[in-house]
Amino acid sequence: MHVCGSHEWTITHFGIRTLLPLNVEVRAGPGCPVCVTPAADIDSVTRLSLQGKTILTYGDMSRAKGSDMSLFEAKAAGGEVQVVYSVHDAVQIAESNPQREFVFFAVGFETTAPPTAYEIIKGPPRNLTFLVSYRYVPPAVGVVASSPELAVDGFINAGHAATITGMKAYQPYFEKTPKPMAFAGFEPIDILISVTMLLKQIVDNEPKMENEYTRAVTWEGNVRAQETMDKVFERVDGYWRGVATIPESGFRIREEFVDSDARVRYGLKETPGAEQFVPEARCGEVILGKIDPPECPLYMKACTPASPKGPTMVSAEGTCKIWAEHKVLAAMRCRT
Amino acid sequence: MCLAYPGKVIAIEGDFARVDFGEGTIRDGVNVSLVAAQIGNYVLVHAGYAIQLVNQAEALKTLKYWREILESLPGDRASYEREVRGGLT
C-alpha cells in the first residue's frame, strides 16, 4: 500500500499496476489531505465565509463538500472565498486588504505545515487567522499497518512528507508492527524500485525501513522544518474523514500563538467523529484502500470529476479522481 | 498537496531565492528559510517553499539505475530517452 496521492497519480498514469505480476497488488491508502479533512472543519469555514470572513485556501479544498456544502458553493451563496497557491500569498493578500478579515484554511500533511508555522512565527497581520486542519502521516501508517482487516504486506511511504519528518518518525510504528517499508520518490522508476525493495523484504521475511528516495529523504529529515513546526503546533488527536480518530496525528496552534488561531478567535466548536459522505458513496472505504473506486456504486455514474459527490472525486490526489481521469473503469485487485 | 518540484537555486536574497526549474521556467520569491540552501544547490519546492535540499550524488545514482534498465530493454533506446527528457524530478 502507498499513502500518497502523488504516488497514486504516478502509478495510474504510467500504468504501473499493469506491469506488475498478477500476484502483486498496489493499493492506495489514506494519502489525500483534502479527502481526509473532516467535514466539520469544512462546515466551519463555509459558515465563516457566509458570515463575511474571506476564506483563503488551495483550489482542491474549495470544491470538497462538508456535511452540507463546499467552499465554492458557499461562494455561490454569497460567501467570500479566494484560492491561493501558498500561505505566503495568504499573508500578502491580508496585508494589502487591512479592512477585511481573512481565515487561511490550513490543510495538508507535514509537508505543508512548516511553511505555515514559519509565517505564524514571523507574525502575520492581525486580520489573518489560521484554521489548522493538518494531519501527520506516520501515526496513520501505524494504524493501517496494525489493521488485520486491511492485511497490508508492506508500505510505499510518502517521499515528500518524509523529507520533513525523516524516516525516524516512522520507527516507533515500525517497531510496534514491523511491516516492510520503502520511502519512495515520484518517478515511475522510483515506484518500481520501491516495489522491488518491498518484495525482497517480504520474500526474505526481513521487514525493514528502506530508503529508495535517497536524493531527498534522510533518517533525520529536515530538522529546521521540524523545529519550526513544533514551535508553533502541538500534536493532538486528529480525525481522518472516513477513517478514524488517530492519536497524535492532528495539529493545534500552541498557546503562545493563540492570536493566530481561527478556532479561538471565532469560538469554533470541534465536532469530530461525524461521518458525512452522501448516501451509498463508499469514499471512506476508498480512502482506506478497502475497495477500488469502481466498486463504489456511484463511481462514474452519479459521481464524476465534473460532478463529484465525495472528496475522493474532488481532489487531484483523490483515488477516484485519478482513476476517473485515466478512464479506469474496473477494479484492479488480484485478491479480495 | 505534497507535490514538490526540484529546481536549482540561482540567486538568494534574505529568505527568498530565484529558482530555475529547467526548460525556461524560473521562479522568483521561493522561500528558502526552511533549508540551508546556497547558490547552485538543488532544492525541492512545495507551494512556494523549499522543503529539502536534493542530494545530487544520490540523484545521479538513481539516474544510473534508470539507464541500466533502459539498456536492458529491447528496441529503440532513443525513444525511451525522449520519454524521460528532463530527467528525474
mmCIF file of N, CA, C and O in Angstrom, chain B residues 9-70:
data_model
loop_
_atom_site.group_PDB
_atom_site.id
_atom_site.type_symbol
_atom_site.label_atom_id
_atom_site.label_comp_id
_atom_site.label_asym_id
_atom_site.label_seq_id
_atom_site.Cartn_x
_atom_site.Cartn_y
_atom_site.Cartn_z
ATOM 1 N N VAL B 9 18.906 26.628 -7.306
ATOM 2 C CA VAL B 9 18.950 27.985 -6.737
ATOM 3 C C VAL B 9 19.962 28.811 -7.525
ATOM 4 O O VAL B 9 21.133 28.438 -7.613
ATOM 5 N N ILE B 10 19.507 29.928 -8.126
ATOM 6 C CA ILE B 10 20.452 30.741 -8.893
ATOM 7 C C ILE B 10 20.720 32.109 -8.252
ATOM 8 O O ILE B 10 21.653 32.796 -8.618
ATOM 9 N N ALA B 11 19.910 32.496 -7.295
ATOM 10 C CA ALA B 11 20.195 33.730 -6.547
ATOM 11 C C ALA B 11 19.443 33.673 -5.229
ATOM 12 O O ALA B 11 18.381 33.056 -5.142
ATOM 13 N N ILE B 12 20.012 34.281 -4.191
ATOM 14 C CA ILE B 12 19.336 34.321 -2.882
ATOM 15 C C ILE B 12 19.367 35.749 -2.355
ATOM 16 O O ILE B 12 20.393 36.429 -2.442
ATOM 17 N N GLU B 13 18.216 36.204 -1.826
ATOM 18 C CA GLU B 13 18.196 37.493 -1.150
ATOM 19 C C GLU B 13 17.347 37.337 0.103
ATOM 20 O O GLU B 13 16.130 37.146 0.013
ATOM 21 N N GLY B 14 17.985 37.370 1.249
ATOM 22 C CA GLY B 14 17.261 37.153 2.505
ATOM 23 C C GLY B 14 16.683 35.756 2.543
ATOM 24 O O GLY B 14 17.382 34.772 2.306
ATOM 25 N N ASP B 15 15.363 35.667 2.807
ATOM 26 C CA ASP B 15 14.694 34.371 2.881
ATOM 27 C C ASP B 15 14.280 33.842 1.502
ATOM 28 O O ASP B 15 13.748 32.740 1.401
ATOM 29 N N PHE B 16 14.487 34.643 0.466
ATOM 30 C CA PHE B 16 13.918 34.286 -0.834
ATOM 31 C C PHE B 16 14.980 33.998 -1.889
ATOM 32 O O PHE B 16 16.061 34.577 -1.869
ATOM 33 N N ALA B 17 14.624 33.100 -2.794
ATOM 34 C CA ALA B 17 15.575 32.718 -3.834
ATOM 35 C C ALA B 17 14.911 32.750 -5.196
ATOM 36 O O ALA B 17 13.687 32.656 -5.329
ATOM 37 N N ARG B 18 15.768 32.868 -6.210
ATOM 38 C CA ARG B 18 15.320 32.669 -7.588
ATOM 39 C C ARG B 18 15.719 31.243 -7.941
ATOM 40 O O ARG B 18 16.866 30.835 -7.762
ATOM 41 N N VAL B 19 14.729 30.468 -8.406
ATOM 42 C CA VAL B 19 14.965 29.045 -8.647
ATOM 43 C C VAL B 19 14.674 28.704 -10.105
ATOM 44 O O VAL B 19 13.630 29.089 -10.648
ATOM 45 N N ASP B 20 15.620 27.996 -10.722
ATOM 46 C CA ASP B 20 15.484 27.571 -12.117
ATOM 47 C C ASP B 20 14.977 26.133 -12.149
ATOM 48 O O ASP B 20 15.658 25.212 -11.697
ATOM 49 N N PHE B 21 13.755 25.941 -12.660
ATOM 50 C CA PHE B 21 13.162 24.602 -12.714
ATOM 51 C C PHE B 21 13.452 23.895 -14.042
ATOM 52 O O PHE B 21 12.925 22.825 -14.316
ATOM 53 N N GLY B 22 14.272 24.531 -14.880
ATOM 54 C CA GLY B 22 14.634 23.910 -16.149
ATOM 55 C C GLY B 22 13.632 24.238 -17.239
ATOM 56 O O GLY B 22 12.510 24.691 -16.982
ATOM 57 N N GLU B 23 14.062 24.008 -18.483
ATOM 58 C CA GLU B 23 13.196 24.232 -19.649
ATOM 59 C C GLU B 23 12.568 25.630 -19.647
ATOM 60 O O GLU B 23 11.412 25.797 -20.029
ATOM 61 N N GLY B 24 13.320 26.614 -19.173
ATOM 62 C CA GLY B 24 12.853 28.002 -19.259
ATOM 63 C C GLY B 24 11.961 28.470 -18.124
ATOM 64 O O GLY B 24 11.481 29.593 -18.143
ATOM 65 N N THR B 25 11.704 27.612 -17.149
ATOM 66 C CA THR B 25 10.848 28.027 -16.033
ATOM 67 C C THR B 25 11.697 28.496 -14.858
ATOM 68 O O THR B 25 12.405 27.702 -14.235
ATOM 69 N N ILE B 26 11.640 29.805 -14.612
ATOM 70 C CA ILE B 26 12.386 30.377 -13.482
ATOM 71 C C ILE B 26 11.390 31.091 -12.593
ATOM 72 O O ILE B 26 10.500 31.799 -13.080
ATOM 73 N N ARG B 27 11.503 30.841 -11.295
ATOM 74 C CA ARG B 27 10.542 31.467 -10.387
ATOM 75 C C ARG B 27 11.278 32.280 -9.328
ATOM 76 O O ARG B 27 12.234 31.800 -8.723
ATOM 77 N N ASP B 28 10.809 33.499 -9.112
ATOM 78 C CA ASP B 28 11.355 34.335 -8.033
ATOM 79 C C ASP B 28 10.543 34.116 -6.766
ATOM 80 O O ASP B 28 9.423 33.624 -6.819
ATOM 81 N N GLY B 29 11.103 34.514 -5.643
ATOM 82 C CA GLY B 29 10.325 34.535 -4.417
ATOM 83 C C GLY B 29 10.076 33.171 -3.812
ATOM 84 O O GLY B 29 9.093 32.969 -3.110
ATOM 85 N N VAL B 30 10.952 32.200 -4.107
ATOM 86 C CA VAL B 30 10.826 30.906 -3.433
ATOM 87 C C VAL B 30 11.432 31.049 -2.038
ATOM 88 O O VAL B 30 12.583 31.459 -1.894
ATOM 89 N N ASN B 31 10.659 30.749 -1.032
ATOM 90 C CA ASN B 31 11.131 30.913 0.339
ATOM 91 C C ASN B 31 12.075 29.761 0.697
ATOM 92 O O ASN B 31 11.687 28.594 0.642
ATOM 93 N N VAL B 32 13.321 30.095 1.033
ATOM 94 C CA VAL B 32 14.305 29.044 1.323
ATOM 95 C C VAL B 32 14.708 29.037 2.806
ATOM 96 O O VAL B 32 15.733 28.469 3.178
ATOM 97 N N SER B 33 13.872 29.658 3.648
ATOM 98 C CA SER B 33 14.277 29.784 5.049
ATOM 99 C C SER B 33 14.235 28.454 5.804
ATOM 100 O O SER B 33 14.818 28.327 6.869
ATOM 101 N N LEU B 34 13.537 27.450 5.265
ATOM 102 C CA LEU B 34 13.446 26.166 5.976
ATOM 103 C C LEU B 34 14.579 25.210 5.616
ATOM 104 O O LEU B 34 14.654 24.104 6.147
ATOM 105 N N VAL B 35 15.444 25.623 4.676
ATOM 106 C CA VAL B 35 16.586 24.775 4.301
ATOM 107 C C VAL B 35 17.857 25.627 4.267
ATOM 108 O O VAL B 35 17.781 26.845 4.157
ATOM 109 N N ALA B 36 18.999 24.973 4.368
ATOM 110 C CA ALA B 36 20.259 25.710 4.312
ATOM 111 C C ALA B 36 20.742 25.748 2.867
ATOM 112 O O ALA B 36 21.724 25.110 2.501
ATOM 113 N N ALA B 37 20.024 26.469 2.026
ATOM 114 C CA ALA B 37 20.329 26.455 0.593
ATOM 115 C C ALA B 37 21.404 27.482 0.240
ATOM 116 O O ALA B 37 21.453 28.565 0.821
ATOM 117 N N GLN B 38 22.240 27.083 -0.704
ATOM 118 C CA GLN B 38 23.233 28.019 -1.241
ATOM 119 C C GLN B 38 23.060 28.061 -2.752
ATOM 120 O O GLN B 38 22.469 27.138 -3.331
ATOM 121 N N ILE B 39 23.615 29.100 -3.354
ATOM 122 C CA ILE B 39 23.515 29.203 -4.806
ATOM 123 C C ILE B 39 24.158 27.970 -5.435
ATOM 124 O O ILE B 39 25.237 27.534 -5.019
ATOM 125 N N GLY B 40 23.457 27.375 -6.400
ATOM 126 C CA GLY B 40 23.968 26.172 -7.058
ATOM 127 C C GLY B 40 23.344 24.897 -6.532
ATOM 128 O O GLY B 40 23.366 23.869 -7.198
ATOM 129 N N ASN B 41 22.759 24.965 -5.314
ATOM 130 C CA ASN B 41 22.086 23.781 -4.755
ATOM 131 C C ASN B 41 20.779 23.510 -5.506
ATOM 132 O O ASN B 41 20.141 24.430 -5.992
ATOM 133 N N TYR B 42 20.393 22.234 -5.514
ATOM 134 C CA TYR B 42 19.052 21.895 -5.976
ATOM 135 C C TYR B 42 18.147 21.782 -4.754
ATOM 136 O O TYR B 42 18.560 21.219 -3.734
ATOM 137 N N VAL B 43 16.951 22.349 -4.861
ATOM 138 C CA VAL B 43 16.000 22.275 -3.745
ATOM 139 C C VAL B 43 14.678 21.693 -4.251
ATOM 140 O O VAL B 43 14.344 21.820 -5.426
ATOM 141 N N LEU B 44 13.948 21.043 -3.337
ATOM 142 C CA LEU B 44 12.588 20.579 -3.651
ATOM 143 C C LEU B 44 11.634 21.678 -3.215
ATOM 144 O O LEU B 44 11.650 22.076 -2.053
ATOM 145 N N VAL B 45 10.821 22.170 -4.142
ATOM 146 C CA VAL B 45 9.947 23.295 -3.827
ATOM 147 C C VAL B 45 8.490 22.830 -3.752
ATOM 148 O O VAL B 45 7.973 22.194 -4.681
ATOM 149 N N HIS B 46 7.866 23.142 -2.627
ATOM 150 C CA HIS B 46 6.472 22.759 -2.399
ATOM 151 C C HIS B 46 5.683 24.013 -2.014
ATOM 152 O O HIS B 46 6.010 24.657 -1.022
ATOM 153 N N ALA B 47 4.696 24.361 -2.812
ATOM 154 C CA ALA B 47 3.822 25.518 -2.554
ATOM 155 C C ALA B 47 4.615 26.779 -2.173
ATOM 156 O O ALA B 47 4.305 27.452 -1.198
ATOM 157 N N GLY B 48 5.652 27.044 -2.953
ATOM 158 C CA GLY B 48 6.393 28.290 -2.766
ATOM 159 C C GLY B 48 7.511 28.255 -1.747
ATOM 160 O O GLY B 48 8.209 29.243 -1.534
ATOM 161 N N TYR B 49 7.680 27.122 -1.072
ATOM 162 C CA TYR B 49 8.722 26.991 -0.052
ATOM 163 C C TYR B 49 9.633 25.803 -0.393
ATOM 164 O O TYR B 49 9.134 24.735 -0.752
ATOM 165 N N ALA B 50 10.931 26.008 -0.248
ATOM 166 C CA ALA B 50 11.855 24.880 -0.395
ATOM 167 C C ALA B 50 11.741 24.033 0.868
ATOM 168 O O ALA B 50 11.830 24.562 1.975
ATOM 169 N N ILE B 51 11.493 22.735 0.698
ATOM 170 C CA ILE B 51 11.312 21.879 1.878
ATOM 171 C C ILE B 51 12.514 20.975 2.123
ATOM 172 O O ILE B 51 12.649 20.402 3.189
ATOM 173 N N GLN B 52 13.370 20.831 1.130
ATOM 174 C CA GLN B 52 14.550 19.981 1.340
ATOM 175 C C GLN B 52 15.570 20.241 0.232
ATOM 176 O O GLN B 52 15.214 20.652 -0.871
ATOM 177 N N LEU B 53 16.837 20.020 0.565
ATOM 178 C CA LEU B 53 17.879 20.065 -0.457
ATOM 179 C C LEU B 53 17.871 18.723 -1.189
ATOM 180 O O LEU B 53 17.607 17.683 -0.585
ATOM 181 N N VAL B 54 18.153 18.752 -2.483
ATOM 182 C CA VAL B 54 18.252 17.494 -3.231
ATOM 183 C C VAL B 54 19.716 17.067 -3.234
ATOM 184 O O VAL B 54 20.604 17.855 -3.552
ATOM 185 N N ASN B 55 19.945 15.839 -2.862
ATOM 186 C CA ASN B 55 21.296 15.298 -2.837
ATOM 187 C C ASN B 55 21.660 14.862 -4.259
ATOM 188 O O ASN B 55 21.148 13.863 -4.768
ATOM 189 N N GLN B 56 22.559 15.646 -4.881
ATOM 190 C CA GLN B 56 22.835 15.423 -6.301
ATOM 191 C C GLN B 56 23.492 14.073 -6.569
ATOM 192 O O GLN B 56 23.189 13.421 -7.557
ATOM 193 N N ALA B 57 24.388 13.676 -5.684
ATOM 194 C CA ALA B 57 25.090 12.405 -5.890
ATOM 195 C C ALA B 57 24.078 11.254 -5.896
ATOM 196 O O ALA B 57 24.150 10.346 -6.732
ATOM 197 N N GLU B 58 23.096 11.336 -4.976
ATOM 198 C CA GLU B 58 22.089 10.274 -4.901
ATOM 199 C C GLU B 58 21.160 10.321 -6.117
ATOM 200 O O GLU B 58 20.732 9.283 -6.618
ATOM 201 N N ALA B 59 20.860 11.532 -6.593
ATOM 202 C CA ALA B 59 20.001 11.661 -7.778
ATOM 203 C C ALA B 59 20.678 11.010 -8.986
ATOM 204 O O ALA B 59 20.041 10.308 -9.773
ATOM 205 N N LEU B 60 21.993 11.222 -9.096
ATOM 206 C CA LEU B 60 22.727 10.646 -10.226
ATOM 207 C C LEU B 60 22.753 9.125 -10.153
ATOM 208 O O LEU B 60 22.674 8.433 -11.163
ATOM 209 N N LYS B 61 22.807 8.605 -8.907
ATOM 210 C CA LYS B 61 22.783 7.148 -8.727
ATOM 211 C C LYS B 61 21.475 6.559 -9.256
ATOM 212 O O LYS B 61 21.463 5.544 -9.942
ATOM 213 N N THR B 62 20.360 7.227 -8.920
ATOM 214 C CA THR B 62 19.061 6.730 -9.381
ATOM 215 C C THR B 62 18.965 6.818 -10.904
ATOM 216 O O THR B 62 18.436 5.922 -11.553
ATOM 217 N N LEU B 63 19.525 7.914 -11.477
ATOM 218 C CA LEU B 63 19.546 8.031 -12.940
ATOM 219 C C LEU B 63 20.325 6.885 -13.574
ATOM 220 O O LEU B 63 19.976 6.378 -14.634
ATOM 221 N N LYS B 64 21.381 6.473 -12.864
ATOM 222 C CA LYS B 64 22.219 5.382 -13.375
ATOM 223 C C LYS B 64 21.401 4.082 -13.425
ATOM 224 O O LYS B 64 21.451 3.340 -14.413
ATOM 225 N N TYR B 65 20.607 3.829 -12.360
ATOM 226 C CA TYR B 65 19.742 2.627 -12.377
ATOM 227 C C TYR B 65 18.796 2.682 -13.560
ATOM 228 O O TYR B 65 18.549 1.703 -14.247
ATOM 229 N N TRP B 66 18.260 3.881 -13.790
ATOM 230 C CA TRP B 66 17.298 4.086 -14.876
ATOM 231 C C TRP B 66 17.947 3.724 -16.211
ATOM 232 O O TRP B 66 17.382 3.014 -17.020
ATOM 233 N N ARG B 67 19.191 4.221 -16.405
ATOM 234 C CA ARG B 67 19.887 3.934 -17.663
ATOM 235 C C ARG B 67 20.141 2.439 -17.805
ATOM 236 O O ARG B 67 20.018 1.889 -18.891
ATOM 237 N N GLU B 68 20.484 1.810 -16.677
ATOM 238 C CA GLU B 68 20.733 0.356 -16.743
ATOM 239 C C GLU B 68 19.476 -0.381 -17.191
ATOM 240 O O GLU B 68 19.533 -1.318 -17.972
ATOM 241 N N ILE B 69 18.335 0.060 -16.688
ATOM 242 C CA ILE B 69 17.075 -0.569 -17.088
ATOM 243 C C ILE B 69 16.821 -0.316 -18.575
ATOM 244 O O ILE B 69 16.473 -1.228 -19.321
ATOM 245 N N LEU B 70 17.072 0.940 -19.000
ATOM 246 C CA LEU B 70 16.878 1.259 -20.425
ATOM 247 C C LEU B 70 17.741 0.371 -21.298
ATOM 248 O O LEU B 70 17.299 -0.123 -22.334
#
